[in-house]
Structures are given as C-alpha cells and as structure tokens.
Amino acid sequence: MIPLARPARRPPRRRRLGATVGAALLSLVLLVAPTTASAAPAPTPTPTPTASTPTASTPIAEPGDVDVTLSPLAAGILRPGERLAVSVTLTNGTDAPTPTLPVRLWLGGAALPDRSALSAWLEGEGALDGLDEVAATEIESVPAGGERTGGISVEADDPRLAGREPGVYPLAASYDLDGETVTAVSVVVIPEDGAETTLGVVVPVTAPAMSAGLLTATELAALTAPTGALTSQLDGVEGTPAILAVDPAIPAAIRVLGSRAPASATEWLERLLALPNSRFALQFGDADVEVQLAAGLERPLRPLGLSAFLTPQDFVPVAPTPGTTPTPAATPTPTPTATAVPGEPVLPDTEQLLDIGGGRDAVFWPAPGTTSPGSVAQLGGIEIDGQSSVTLLPSAATTAGADGGTVPARGDAEGAAVLVYDSAVSDALHEASLREEGSLRGAPLAAASAYLSFAVAETPGLPVMVTLDREPERSRVALRAALTAATQYPGATAVTLGALASSPAVTITPVDGAPTAERVDAASALIADEDALGRFATILDQPSLLTGPERTEVLQLLSVAWVDQPDAAARAVQLHRGATRTTLGSVELLPTSTINLFGSGAGLRFWVRNDLQWPVNLVLYAAPGDLRLDVQRATPVVASPQSNTRVEVPVQARVGSGDVVIDLQLRSPASIAIGDSERVEVSVRAEWEGVGITALAVLVGSLFVLGVVRTVLKLRARRRGTPASP
C-alpha cells in the first residue's frame, strides 16, 4: 500500500466539570492564609450548564467573564485532625483588571445523601442554603486576560470541622463582582475508618491516531524520547498497581525494525516488559470492536501477519564481543533450529512481534457508549486460544448505572462476562490526568474521591473498577496524580485484572448503544476494500505482502482514538480508500488496437502493465467470438515488477476470412479477475496464404522456364556462330 499521511495530532481532550465554574491556566502558587469569619447570608450560586456526568472544565475563561475554580488539596480527602486547605483560581477574561476580590469559603454542615445529590451539587443545581462560611481571603487584582491563585484554609482545631461524621460534604467558594455573585462548587470527603474495598484501575498505553499500519522509526524516536508521550505514560504508571491496557501495535512497530530500532524505543520496550503490572492487550491499533461488529463481522479483526514490515538484514544475529555479556534484547529471539545457518537472518513471527509481556487474552474494551445487549452477547461468545472473553463496559452503559448508580466490577450479561468500570469516577480521574496545573487538578480529583466514596459504600465486599480512558498525550505528573488519588483512596486495595475477572459476578443488563453511522459506513467500506485487495493479492507468491499491511492500516483507521475526530477520520479513510483503488488498478492488460492476421497460424502479442514492486503471476484468458479463429484459451504470464511485460498468444485461423473479436481477461492463479476485460478485433485473411503460395509458385516456375529457354537459345547461337537474341 502507498504510505498515507497521518493527521495532525490533536490536543488533549477537555471536558466540562460541574465542580468548577470557569477555569484557568497557571502554575500553582498556594498561599495558605488562615482566616475565619462569622456566618453570613448565603448567596445563591450561579448555575453553570454541564454534562450529565461532571468532568473538569476547560481552563479557558469565556471572553467577558471572571471565572473561579475551587480545588481542594489532597484529592478532597479530609481526615479527622487535619486542616481543610483549598486553592482558588481566578481567570480574568475581560478587557480590564479586576479589583482586589474577597473570596469566601463555604462548607456544608450535612453530608450529601447519595450519588444523585452529589451529581446535582457538582452540576451547580444546589443552593448555598445550609452551608456555613468557614474562611475567607482576598485575591489581588488580576490583569486583563490573566489569572491568579490564592489559598484558603481552615485549621484542624476549628470547631466547624470537629466531630463530623464520615461522608461527602458540599464545598463552595464565592465572590461578588459588579453586583453579581460568582460561585464555584466542589466537595470534601471524610472517609470512614475501617472501610475497605478492592479496586482495579485500568490505564491504556496507546499511541496517537494514525492511518499507517505501524509507527515509523522517526515517530518512535519522538514518542519514546525523554519528553515523549509514550515515555510519559510509562513514567506515570511505573511503581503503581495500575492494570495496563497495551496496544500491541507499539511493541510490534519497535520489533519489526530489528537492529534499526531507535535506542530510546528499545529501552522503552524493555521497560514495558519489565513492569510487574497486570496487563492485557487491546485490539491491534486499539481498533474499536463495536464498529467492526456493527459492520457485519462475526468477530473482531486480527493482524494477518507482519512479515511485509521485516527487512531480513535487520535480523542477522550479532556475535557478542569476547569478554562481554550480551544485553538482553527487547525483541524475542526465535528458538534456534538445527537448520539455522550462522550469519543468516532469524525473523520473529507475528506472535513474538505482538507480545506485550504476558497478560490475559480475549479482553475487549469498546469505545464508551457504543455497546448493546446483542454486541455484548456476541463478544461474550468469542474464545481466543481457548480463553473465554471478557468485555469492559462503563457503568453508564448498564441499566443499573445509567442514572448514575454504582455497579460492581464483575458482571454477567446473560452468560457474557463483563467488567464494569464506574463512569463518574473514571471521567473525573481522566479529566484530572489531563490537567497540567496542580491548582486545577484538585477539582476533578475531589469529584473522583467523592464518587468513589459512594461506590465503596454501595458495594460492600465487591470490587470496584475505574479507568483513565484513552489519551496518549498527557503529562506523567498529571497521570501519576490521578493514579495516586485512586489507588491510595483510604481503605482501597488495588488488585489485578485476574482478581477482578474471578470475583463474584452480579447480573447486569447493557443498555442500547451503537457507533455512529459514519463510523459504521467507513468500517463497512474499509472491510469491503480489504476483501477486494485480498482477492487481488492472489497474484503474488506471498499474498501477505499486500494483505498484511492492509489489515494493519484498516485496524488503525478503526482505532478508538478517531472517535473524537470525525472530520480527520473521514479524510484518513478517504485517502486510504484512494490508495487501495490505486493498488487494485496497478496490474492490468493494456488496450490493443485492431490486429491483422495473414495466414493460418501466428502469435498475437499483448502487453501487461505491473506497477507493483513484486513480480505477479497471471493467466491471460482469450475467448474468440467466431469459429474461424482457434485461440489458446489460457496463457500463463509472469509480469515483471514495475514494467510492461509482453504476452504472446498462439492462434490458428481456420477456413475463411473476416473480422473476429477476441475477449481477453487477466486472472490470478486462483481465477480471480484482475483488471477490466479487454476486447480486440482481429482481421483474419486465412485464404491469402494459399493465393500467395500459388502466385509465388507460378512466378518461380515462369522464371525457371525463362531461364531454360535463354540457356537453350545461347547454346544454339554459339553453334551457328551468331549471337543469340535476348
């Protein structure tokens, strides 16, 4: 296939979080200035429209607004005997500097009763009635287009903190400007002593969206550099109990380069394989399994082989220097055989190229919101290498969790094994992992802690599962902060994927969902094109030279990473389909003008164009439309690469003359039609051969007779002594 251009990498996704009203971009400067104030009349908060599941707001103020972000420290966890500390960030989106603003901190006296009340509060639907003002501070003037952070704290011995029962308490910060009250909301969590739960945290290890089958050496060098996206992912999860969801296309891209792999990429792969974390492999390229099923497949696609990406010279074993110890290689080395020749390349197979360092097989993680009861059942019936499958679902995709309820990690959907991750906790953790600034990260982390608190209380004795969703380009600091907030939640014990999968199952019912029609149409078209290319590839001695790269590119184009980039995805699919059509048209029979055939037998010459870089095996089939011409029906052809090859088809004219049409079609050895059929006219003049022979015989005979007569006349003239007449 012709290499396709990759779309520009998108910036990290940003989602709205009802726990903040506005947001800001700035470095954290926490000013801890303990102050207290007497209770004051509670203003009514200004509601901010948000999504149904709160997530962190985009840290950019709307023009003309002065926004405030409230971020509790310690992920919103407030243990007995600790002080309450928060940061407040003002973002000035107006054309003028703000005055010095007094900011007040409010804390509820009663805990929120359930998750629904928590969601309503974070979405700005609650009032400050019943909250007490517990502290205040002043934020100095913020210049136009600027931002400033201040700190507020309440000391541990403050009576308004003492004696509180475990629970989730509403928290708010407000200020008055131009006669209006602006409010930001958040929460603090007082954990329950002795409460314990098991928790699984899934973190994907993926690359940005791409349309080529594998990352190039240049791309790998950038992604695995000290500041590269893949390096940040490993830095973020190293030393944590996170469950890794690894895209096997990344190790494969490194291994296929052999000795040409960048040193940073090889070191990255060695780090990945050495991590003790539980793990599972995503689909190649993190292809979305749901869109494949919706396109009519019985089971998700898998790579057909990666041999086309291998260069034998890159896999010639290098003997170690005497006295040195070879460095362990990240690329699995095939077991030597008795027929192995020293100095000859030893190529890894597909399984070795895709190895992610162990882990459970047959795990499917569809794009959120795309599953249905039928697709979950279909996935649940798949076995891979004898391993029954398990499907990851967000709790919002189940009837029990569609309204925000808690769903235990292990579920059973009419016999299909599923692992359910908490949507609200996962969304908040994911949003926190995108925040570069610590002053803005605290808001989604506090929301995650609050939802997790209810999840733990509502699933006694059962595990809870959360994820950080796909996002290849996030900082190691933010990723680790989100992971730490989840795995170090009070009383939580992180567990492996196997422990989650073997825990007691509860009955769950998936809700109806589906991929977008555009993605399904694109998948259907790509699968149809791949099928056509597979038939076309039968002209090669090794069809995998075409089918292997095509399958990898299709899987990359079906990646979950494209879901949020519909326009870029459509362009990538269009470019790929154009390249496929070019490949399908790269071998054809060139048109031929009318051929004149004089005589009863000859060879008709035709030309086959082959633009591929490999020789191709073809059979030229010829079918005359008239019995006056006998044509060899099948003529084998081996067309040279990137050239035109001449083909000669023997023919035999029968009695009679006239115009005969011959239908020509190239086919592969598997009888697959290659290119369009051609029709050539042959003007047959078979009787001209007899006429020509007769005329030639008469001419030769006449010349012979004339020569004899002249010879006789010359002899007689000599005898008479007179010259012979001519």
XYZ file of C-alpha atoms in Angstrom:
726
model
C 0.000 0.000 0.000
C 1.058 3.589 -0.573
C 2.013 5.173 2.770
C -0.681 7.532 3.945
C -0.170 10.849 5.678
C -1.032 10.934 9.352
C -3.400 13.585 10.599
C -2.056 16.237 12.921
C -2.108 15.109 16.494
C -4.981 16.530 18.399
C -4.599 18.327 21.677
C -5.741 16.507 24.811
C -9.495 16.373 25.188
C -11.109 18.762 27.632
C -14.476 18.153 29.254
C -16.721 20.253 31.438
C -16.807 19.663 35.166
C -19.741 20.925 37.072
C -17.475 21.119 40.106
C -15.928 24.274 38.601
C -17.392 27.447 37.227
C -14.867 28.579 34.654
C -11.196 27.566 34.971
C -7.667 28.814 34.439
C -4.196 28.047 33.134
C -1.429 28.917 35.596
C 1.227 27.425 37.831
C 0.219 26.500 41.360
C 1.062 29.157 43.935
C -0.702 28.100 47.089
C -0.955 30.859 49.626
C -2.044 29.423 52.942
C -3.584 32.288 54.867
C -5.787 31.006 57.706
C -8.737 33.253 58.295
C -12.092 32.816 59.911
C -15.287 34.704 59.519
C -18.685 34.717 61.095
C -21.550 33.187 59.212
C -23.034 35.499 56.595
C -26.173 35.305 54.489
C -25.592 32.613 51.887
C -25.745 33.814 48.281
C -27.394 31.697 45.631
C -24.822 30.074 43.337
C -24.853 30.855 39.670
C -25.666 27.567 37.902
C -23.294 26.513 35.155
C -24.651 24.174 32.462
C -22.680 20.927 32.407
C -22.874 17.413 31.069
C -24.820 14.783 32.982
C -21.590 13.262 34.291
C -19.405 16.002 35.779
C -15.921 16.340 34.390
C -13.273 19.012 34.625
C -13.959 22.277 32.867
C -11.789 23.697 30.129
C -9.222 26.030 31.725
C -10.082 28.966 29.485
C -12.356 31.777 30.632
C -15.127 32.906 28.334
C -14.480 36.410 26.974
C -16.002 38.994 29.270
C -16.119 36.690 32.303
C -14.179 36.480 35.540
C -14.279 32.823 36.488
C -13.300 30.991 39.640
C -12.026 27.440 40.179
C -12.133 25.754 43.578
C -9.655 22.910 44.121
C -9.411 21.101 47.476
C -5.988 19.713 48.261
C -5.252 16.018 48.928
C -7.842 14.989 46.291
C -10.561 16.302 48.582
C -9.812 13.800 51.365
C -10.137 15.351 54.838
C -9.184 13.007 57.664
C -10.079 13.780 61.281
C -7.471 16.023 62.835
C -6.354 17.530 59.501
C -6.904 21.079 58.326
C -9.011 21.881 55.288
C -6.924 23.526 52.559
C -8.104 24.664 49.139
C -6.801 26.785 46.279
C -8.954 29.333 44.482
C -8.001 30.428 40.974
C -9.439 33.498 39.265
C -9.271 33.808 35.492
C -9.940 37.262 34.069
C -11.456 37.080 30.623
C -12.356 40.779 30.495
C -10.530 43.732 28.963
C -9.827 45.383 32.317
C -8.081 44.283 35.511
C -10.233 43.105 38.375
C -10.282 44.837 41.726
C -8.988 43.030 44.765
C -11.698 40.467 45.432
C -12.688 38.993 48.792
C -13.366 35.261 48.314
C -15.416 33.344 50.867
C -15.260 29.591 51.522
C -18.463 27.714 52.397
C -18.823 24.226 53.891
C -21.999 22.218 54.325
C -22.973 21.051 57.763
C -24.634 17.855 56.498
C -23.219 15.222 54.202
C -24.733 14.644 50.770
C -27.067 11.648 50.965
C -26.251 9.828 47.707
C -24.641 9.947 44.275
C -27.623 11.725 42.735
C -27.323 14.540 45.252
C -23.567 14.671 44.599
C -24.100 14.980 40.840
C -26.718 17.686 41.336
C -24.382 19.659 43.599
C -21.416 19.407 41.240
C -23.613 20.463 38.343
C -24.466 23.680 40.160
C -28.071 22.775 40.920
C -27.810 23.180 44.688
C -28.076 26.366 46.732
C -25.711 27.543 49.428
C -28.524 27.493 51.964
C -27.389 25.366 54.863
C -23.697 25.967 54.201
C -21.561 27.901 56.644
C -18.888 30.396 55.749
C -15.771 28.881 57.282
C -12.968 31.045 55.885
C -12.176 33.906 53.555
C -9.252 35.511 51.766
C -8.552 38.236 49.257
C -7.296 37.681 45.729
C -5.299 40.625 44.459
C -6.157 42.343 41.193
C -5.979 40.034 38.165
C -4.804 41.768 34.960
C -6.898 41.552 31.812
C -6.508 38.106 30.309
C -4.539 36.902 33.331
C -5.054 34.570 36.247
C -4.148 34.400 39.899
C -4.332 31.710 42.579
C -4.891 32.167 46.280
C -5.120 29.742 49.155
C -7.708 29.350 51.910
C -7.513 27.008 54.872
C -9.441 26.081 57.980
C -7.357 24.851 60.883
C -7.881 21.343 62.218
C -8.977 22.586 65.654
C -11.725 24.755 64.185
C -14.976 23.625 65.819
C -16.709 23.657 62.443
C -14.508 20.744 61.355
C -14.572 18.789 64.586
C -16.909 15.892 65.172
C -18.039 15.414 61.580
C -19.342 12.016 60.548
C -17.815 10.229 57.537
C -19.357 11.357 54.274
C -19.185 13.715 51.315
C -19.711 17.374 52.226
C -20.529 20.199 49.819
C -17.897 22.900 49.488
C -18.129 26.247 47.694
C -16.213 29.473 47.102
C -17.845 32.737 46.064
C -17.107 36.383 45.418
C -19.133 39.441 44.394
C -18.290 41.459 41.291
C -20.359 44.159 39.606
C -23.375 43.298 41.686
C -23.302 39.587 40.813
C -22.205 36.606 42.867
C -19.921 34.097 41.177
C -19.660 30.672 42.800
C -17.524 27.575 42.289
C -18.501 24.277 43.894
C -16.582 21.199 44.993
C -16.639 18.644 47.826
C -14.584 17.252 50.662
C -14.659 13.600 51.700
C -14.308 12.429 55.282
C -13.500 8.714 54.923
C -14.930 6.052 57.168
C -12.416 4.342 59.432
C -12.105 0.628 58.751
C -13.946 0.719 55.419
C -12.129 -1.494 52.926
C -12.596 -2.308 49.278
C -10.698 -3.797 46.354
C -10.118 -1.538 43.404
C -8.885 -2.106 39.857
C -7.527 0.877 37.905
C -7.053 0.417 34.151
C -4.671 2.702 32.275
C -4.293 2.461 28.482
C -0.871 2.577 26.829
C -1.607 3.825 23.343
C -0.228 5.991 20.547
C -1.973 8.910 18.812
C -4.434 8.254 15.999
C -2.723 7.212 12.782
C -3.555 5.763 9.382
C -0.338 3.888 8.574
C -0.042 0.311 9.772
C 2.878 0.869 12.151
C 4.768 3.743 13.687
C 7.950 4.684 11.833
C 11.412 4.822 13.378
C 11.226 8.625 13.402
C 7.876 8.626 15.168
C 9.041 6.053 17.677
C 12.145 8.098 18.437
C 9.958 11.130 19.196
C 7.372 9.227 21.245
C 9.978 7.394 23.341
C 12.272 10.371 23.865
C 12.627 11.574 27.485
C 9.741 14.002 26.954
C 7.807 11.790 24.517
C 4.198 10.725 25.018
C 4.966 7.009 25.383
C 7.729 7.722 27.869
C 5.354 9.865 29.921
C 2.857 7.010 30.016
C 5.393 4.568 31.428
C 6.725 7.174 33.838
C 3.197 7.752 35.071
C 2.352 4.091 35.731
C 5.749 2.799 36.857
C 5.660 1.904 40.530
C 1.854 1.914 40.670
C -0.523 -1.088 40.739
C -2.322 0.081 37.590
C -3.693 -2.514 35.157
C -2.153 -1.764 31.756
C -4.186 -1.942 28.546
C -1.424 -2.066 25.916
C -1.811 -1.518 22.203
C 0.277 -4.382 20.730
C 0.966 -2.313 17.614
C 3.505 -0.302 19.625
C 5.806 -3.227 20.577
C 5.362 -4.598 17.050
C 6.459 -1.302 15.495
C 9.649 -1.398 17.565
C 10.426 -5.056 16.953
C 9.944 -5.040 13.164
C 12.814 -2.560 12.901
C 15.245 -5.060 14.380
C 18.708 -3.524 14.606
C 17.393 -0.261 13.103
C 15.073 0.417 16.056
C 15.907 3.681 17.852
C 17.763 3.076 21.110
C 15.121 5.023 23.027
C 12.374 2.810 21.611
C 14.218 -0.389 22.502
C 14.789 0.871 26.035
C 11.117 1.834 26.296
C 10.047 -1.657 25.275
C 12.412 -3.239 27.780
C 10.883 -1.039 30.496
C 7.368 -2.078 29.495
C 8.201 -5.775 29.562
C 9.943 -5.437 32.926
C 6.993 -3.769 34.668
C 5.260 -6.165 37.100
C 1.832 -4.656 36.400
C -1.132 -6.794 35.446
C -1.988 -6.183 31.784
C -3.994 -7.135 28.742
C -3.674 -6.431 25.036
C -6.041 -4.084 23.284
C -7.001 -4.795 19.680
C -4.183 -4.023 17.253
C -4.115 -0.240 16.899
C -6.763 -0.092 19.663
C -9.329 -0.804 16.960
C -12.909 -0.387 18.134
C -14.501 -3.825 18.323
C -18.058 -2.464 18.313
C -17.799 -0.716 14.972
C -16.475 -3.942 13.450
C -19.439 -5.936 14.709
C -21.815 -3.224 13.535
C -20.237 -3.500 10.074
C -21.277 -7.156 9.929
C -18.249 -9.072 11.179
C -18.784 -12.122 13.377
C -15.693 -11.342 15.447
C -13.126 -8.529 15.557
C -10.297 -8.487 13.049
C -6.777 -9.573 13.955
C -3.464 -8.924 12.147
C -2.886 -11.241 9.191
C 0.878 -11.128 9.543
C 3.647 -8.577 9.776
C 6.272 -10.190 7.559
C 5.903 -7.401 4.986
C 7.385 -4.966 7.520
C 10.505 -7.053 8.156
C 13.864 -6.460 6.482
C 15.992 -9.634 6.797
C 19.269 -7.692 7.080
C 17.969 -6.147 10.322
C 17.743 -9.566 11.981
C 21.182 -11.042 11.428
C 22.423 -12.055 14.908
C 25.492 -10.142 16.017
C 28.046 -12.191 17.924
C 28.979 -10.587 21.259
C 32.455 -9.221 21.680
C 34.645 -11.699 23.574
C 34.664 -10.962 27.278
C 31.375 -9.026 27.244
C 27.885 -10.026 28.320
C 25.163 -9.501 25.740
C 22.456 -7.014 26.700
C 19.028 -8.664 26.911
C 17.058 -7.766 23.829
C 13.504 -6.492 23.908
C 12.781 -8.370 20.701
C 12.016 -12.053 21.334
C 14.544 -14.239 19.591
C 13.101 -17.333 17.888
C 14.369 -20.616 19.223
C 17.313 -21.724 17.048
C 16.692 -24.792 14.950
C 19.020 -27.457 13.674
C 18.840 -25.903 10.198
C 19.771 -22.375 11.344
C 22.754 -21.044 9.428
C 25.227 -18.811 11.269
C 25.129 -15.261 9.897
C 21.710 -15.771 8.347
C 18.727 -13.636 9.496
C 16.418 -15.102 12.127
C 13.000 -13.489 11.737
C 10.470 -13.290 14.592
C 6.928 -14.486 13.932
C 3.761 -12.444 14.376
C 3.083 -13.691 17.895
C 6.535 -12.653 19.021
C 6.217 -9.240 17.392
C 2.915 -8.546 19.172
C 3.963 -9.746 22.618
C 3.184 -7.179 25.358
C 4.854 -9.086 28.181
C 2.142 -11.543 29.129
C -1.347 -10.743 30.353
C -4.831 -12.086 29.867
C -6.093 -12.863 26.369
C -9.535 -12.133 24.914
C -10.225 -8.803 26.621
C -12.327 -6.302 24.676
C -12.613 -2.606 25.527
C -15.109 -0.943 23.165
C -15.431 2.810 22.821
C -17.791 4.082 25.542
C -21.430 4.384 24.569
C -21.250 2.013 21.590
C -22.305 -1.317 23.100
C -25.704 -3.009 23.057
C -27.081 -6.211 24.603
C -26.589 -8.003 21.286
C -22.996 -6.907 20.771
C -22.055 -7.734 24.383
C -23.502 -11.218 23.904
C -21.630 -11.575 20.603
C -18.338 -10.575 22.196
C -19.037 -12.824 25.157
C -19.217 -15.859 22.898
C -15.716 -15.386 21.491
C -12.802 -17.518 22.596
C -9.183 -16.770 21.705
C -6.639 -19.544 22.096
C -9.010 -21.339 24.463
C -9.525 -18.252 26.655
C -13.102 -17.061 27.128
C -13.610 -13.363 26.544
C -14.431 -10.525 28.912
C -15.721 -7.101 27.855
C -15.104 -3.782 29.609
C -18.198 -1.584 29.938
C -18.786 1.801 31.587
C -21.418 1.690 34.297
C -23.431 4.262 32.343
C -23.880 1.590 29.642
C -25.853 -0.621 32.061
C -29.410 -0.244 33.279
C -28.251 -0.117 36.905
C -25.728 2.631 36.233
C -27.461 4.609 33.504
C -28.852 7.053 36.095
C -25.559 7.323 37.947
C -25.859 4.312 40.233
C -22.942 2.190 41.393
C -22.282 -1.123 39.627
C -19.762 -3.695 40.990
C -16.785 -4.511 38.819
C -17.658 -8.088 37.853
C -20.853 -8.600 35.932
C -22.684 -11.239 33.952
C -24.805 -10.228 30.976
C -26.824 -13.365 30.182
C -23.707 -15.500 30.169
C -21.311 -12.903 28.759
C -18.533 -11.973 31.186
C -18.131 -8.226 31.646
C -16.022 -5.893 33.781
C -17.867 -2.691 34.629
C -15.918 0.489 35.377
C -17.538 3.341 37.277
C -18.336 6.078 34.742
C -18.372 9.041 37.131
C -15.139 8.136 38.920
C -13.422 7.289 35.633
C -14.475 10.523 33.934
C -13.232 12.617 36.851
C -9.911 10.737 37.028
C -9.454 11.033 33.300
C -10.084 14.775 33.451
C -7.616 15.165 36.299
C -4.994 13.273 34.264
C -5.267 15.953 31.567
C -4.616 18.863 33.927
C -1.083 20.180 33.809
C -1.663 22.656 36.641
C -1.985 21.330 40.147
C -4.288 24.194 41.123
C -6.815 22.997 38.541
C -6.319 19.271 39.054
C -7.738 19.249 42.572
C -11.328 19.866 41.448
C -11.742 16.678 39.350
C -9.716 14.679 41.879
C -12.087 15.729 44.657
C -15.040 14.731 42.478
C -13.415 11.339 41.836
C -12.885 10.800 45.570
C -16.496 11.694 46.302
C -17.956 9.320 43.704
C -15.539 6.622 44.823
C -16.687 7.104 48.410
C -20.259 6.294 47.437
C -19.131 3.424 45.207
C -17.264 1.813 48.098
C -20.199 2.242 50.464
C -22.705 0.844 47.972
C -20.715 -2.294 47.011
C -19.681 -3.857 50.332
C -17.420 -6.866 49.789
C -17.366 -6.433 46.000
C -14.585 -4.900 43.902
C -14.856 -1.571 42.121
C -13.207 -0.814 38.798
C -12.207 2.525 37.272
C -10.253 3.628 34.193
C -8.397 6.679 32.975
C -9.639 6.234 29.388
C -7.513 6.702 26.275
C -5.341 9.797 25.987
C -1.790 9.266 24.728
C -0.606 12.822 25.201
C -0.789 13.674 28.901
C 1.928 14.536 31.363
C 3.477 11.959 33.637
C 2.809 14.201 36.652
C -0.905 14.519 35.984
C -1.222 10.817 35.155
C 0.526 9.762 38.341
C -1.529 12.220 40.419
C -4.761 10.713 39.114
C -3.500 7.171 39.677
C -2.344 8.014 43.182
C -5.695 9.546 44.083
C -7.473 6.343 43.074
C -5.092 3.673 44.323
C -4.413 5.424 47.626
C -8.023 6.134 48.443
C -8.469 5.340 52.156
C -9.202 1.635 52.641
C -8.762 0.742 48.957
C -6.534 -2.161 47.925
C -5.532 -2.275 44.278
C -5.988 -5.666 42.587
C -5.044 -7.264 39.289
C -7.186 -7.904 36.253
C -7.292 -11.605 37.118
C -8.641 -10.844 40.588
C -11.384 -8.698 39.108
C -12.294 -11.300 36.498
C -12.509 -14.076 39.097
C -14.585 -12.126 41.626
C -18.281 -12.922 42.193
C -20.464 -11.729 39.335
C -23.671 -9.730 39.605
C -26.324 -9.722 36.909
C -26.185 -6.673 34.676
C -28.143 -5.599 31.613
C -26.438 -3.476 28.960
C -28.374 -0.547 27.545
C -28.752 0.063 23.833
C -25.919 1.959 22.224
C -24.202 1.980 18.852
C -21.304 3.539 16.987
C -22.150 6.496 14.776
C -23.491 5.740 11.321
C -20.480 7.456 9.771
C -18.057 5.147 11.552
C -20.072 2.059 10.646
C -20.211 3.112 6.983
C -16.469 3.758 6.977
C -15.782 0.374 8.574
C -18.011 -1.398 6.045
C -16.233 0.292 3.153
C -12.782 -0.498 4.547
C -13.684 -4.142 5.119
C -15.099 -4.448 1.589
C -11.961 -2.865 0.123
C -9.770 -5.196 2.153
C -11.703 -8.185 0.840
C -11.169 -6.988 -2.741
C -7.469 -6.462 -2.071
C -7.227 -9.947 -0.581
C -8.558 -11.457 -3.804
C -6.238 -9.261 -5.841
C -3.236 -10.365 -3.751
C -3.563 -13.943 -5.048
C -1.360 -12.825 -7.963
C 1.633 -12.724 -5.575
C 3.779 -15.597 -4.421
C 3.300 -14.135 -0.918
C -0.151 -12.525 -0.711
C 0.676 -11.317 2.817
C 2.946 -8.682 1.281
C -0.268 -6.842 0.440
C -2.826 -8.247 2.862
C -0.673 -7.876 5.980
C -0.098 -4.097 5.690
C -3.682 -3.582 4.519
C -5.103 -5.258 7.618
C -2.894 -3.209 9.944
C -3.953 0.027 8.245
C -7.635 -0.874 8.452
C -7.293 -1.617 12.162
C -5.507 1.678 12.747
C -8.272 3.552 10.922
C -10.856 1.853 13.160
C -8.999 2.968 16.301
C -10.953 4.385 19.230
C -8.594 7.373 19.008
C -10.502 8.554 15.908
C -13.893 8.691 17.674
C -13.451 12.301 18.786
C -12.002 13.351 15.417
C -14.779 12.576 12.915
C -13.627 15.012 10.228
C -9.992 13.921 10.385
C -11.108 10.276 10.441
C -13.225 10.763 7.320
C -10.275 12.304 5.481
C -7.952 9.494 6.557
C -10.426 6.848 5.372
C -10.878 8.645 2.059
C -7.123 8.772 1.474
C -6.733 5.116 2.366
C -9.524 4.017 0.045
C -7.946 6.024 -2.762
C -4.631 4.252 -2.168
C -6.406 0.884 -2.204
C -8.053 1.680 -5.536
C -4.653 2.636 -6.925
C -3.245 -0.718 -5.822
C -6.170 -2.629 -7.327
C -5.543 -0.850 -10.630
C -1.781 -1.385 -10.623
C -1.929 -4.572 -12.749
C -3.900 -4.625 -15.985
C -3.949 -5.659 -19.619
C -3.109 -2.691 -21.820
C -5.590 -1.869 -24.622
C -4.695 -3.239 -28.068
C -5.641 -1.871 -31.479
C -7.022 -3.992 -34.340
C -4.700 -6.837 -35.374
C -4.352 -8.061 -38.970
C -3.752 -11.796 -39.208
C -2.425 -13.027 -42.553
C -2.065 -16.744 -42.707
C -3.431 -19.681 -40.837
C -1.210 -19.509 -37.769
C 0.621 -16.850 -35.759
C 1.098 -15.408 -32.261
C -0.908 -12.403 -31.108
C 1.048 -10.043 -28.880
C -0.389 -8.228 -25.869
C 1.107 -6.201 -23.002
C 0.553 -6.475 -19.242
C 1.303 -3.477 -17.007
C 2.568 -4.210 -13.474
C 3.208 -1.189 -11.236
C 3.810 -3.291 -8.122
C 7.282 -3.795 -6.708
C 6.960 -7.580 -6.966
C 6.535 -9.965 -9.916
C 2.991 -11.206 -10.317
C 1.551 -14.486 -11.560
C -1.269 -14.194 -14.047
C -3.180 -16.193 -16.616
C -4.429 -14.458 -19.769
C -7.736 -15.960 -20.876
C -8.783 -15.437 -24.515
C -12.201 -16.293 -25.944
C -12.824 -15.739 -29.699
C -16.276 -14.769 -30.837
C -16.047 -16.735 -34.113
C -15.073 -20.282 -35.044
C -12.844 -19.018 -37.848
C -10.109 -18.433 -35.275
C -8.728 -21.016 -32.872
C -7.073 -19.258 -29.890
C -5.089 -20.696 -26.981
C -7.598 -20.166 -24.180
C -5.189 -19.807 -21.213
C -1.690 -18.377 -21.379
C 0.373 -18.180 -18.148
C 2.155 -14.886 -17.557
C 4.786 -13.791 -15.055
C 4.753 -9.997 -15.231
C 7.957 -8.273 -14.144
C 7.749 -5.654 -11.389
C 7.240 -2.006 -12.310
C 7.300 -2.671 -16.053
C 5.235 -3.793 -19.028
C 5.513 -7.479 -19.966
C 4.776 -8.851 -23.454
C 2.461 -11.854 -23.776
C 2.177 -13.909 -26.955
C -0.999 -15.918 -27.502
C -0.840 -18.609 -30.235
C -3.755 -18.585 -32.720
C -4.745 -20.726 -35.723
C -7.021 -19.474 -38.474
C -9.492 -21.920 -39.922
C -11.143 -21.863 -43.341
C -12.459 -18.466 -44.307
C -11.635 -14.851 -43.703
C -13.264 -11.996 -41.860
C -13.168 -9.960 -38.632
C -13.075 -11.865 -35.351
C -13.483 -10.363 -31.852
C -11.429 -11.863 -29.009
C -12.415 -11.225 -25.360
C -9.390 -11.031 -23.085
C -9.288 -11.223 -19.276
C -6.393 -11.426 -16.862
C -6.934 -13.694 -13.889
C -4.888 -14.774 -10.917
C -3.928 -18.433 -10.481
C -6.957 -18.609 -8.156
C -9.125 -17.482 -11.110
C -9.767 -14.014 -9.653
C -10.363 -11.408 -12.354
C -7.566 -8.820 -12.409
C -8.382 -5.511 -14.026
C -11.057 -4.912 -16.617
C -11.623 -7.235 -19.538
C -10.449 -6.123 -22.955
C -11.830 -6.784 -26.448
C -9.604 -6.840 -29.518
C -10.587 -7.136 -33.202
C -8.569 -9.478 -35.412
C -8.868 -9.175 -39.172
C -8.394 -12.749 -40.457
C -7.249 -13.343 -44.059
C -6.558 -17.074 -43.945
C -7.058 -17.748 -47.799
C -4.380 -15.241 -48.670
C -1.817 -17.783 -47.666
C -2.880 -20.207 -50.499
C -3.163 -17.430 -53.038
C 0.259 -16.168 -52.140
C 1.834 -19.624 -52.395
C 0.238 -20.228 -55.821
C 1.349 -16.872 -57.121
C 4.821 -17.461 -55.828
C 4.914 -20.913 -57.415
C 3.798 -19.510 -60.807
C 6.367 -16.757 -60.564
C 9.168 -19.155 -59.670
C 8.100 -21.579 -62.415
C 7.962 -18.826 -65.027
C 11.388 -17.610 -64.080
C 12.704 -21.186 -64.297
C 11.207 -21.715 -67.769
C 12.514 -18.369 -68.938
C 15.953 -19.271 -67.702
C 15.888 -22.642 -69.512
C 14.759 -21.027 -72.790
C 17.505 -18.449 -72.630
C 20.103 -21.077 -71.935
C 18.974 -23.183 -74.916
C 18.994 -20.168 -77.219
C 22.503 -19.232 -76.152
C 23.810 -22.737 -76.885
C 22.290 -22.787 -80.383
C 23.693 -19.388 -81.177
C 27.174 -20.478 -80.280
C 26.934 -23.408 -82.616
C 25.835 -21.179 -85.511
C 28.375 -18.501 -84.627
C 25.715 -15.844 -84.394
C 24.699 -14.002 -81.303
C 21.610 -15.258 -79.622
C 18.725 -12.886 -79.378
C 17.877 -11.931 -75.888
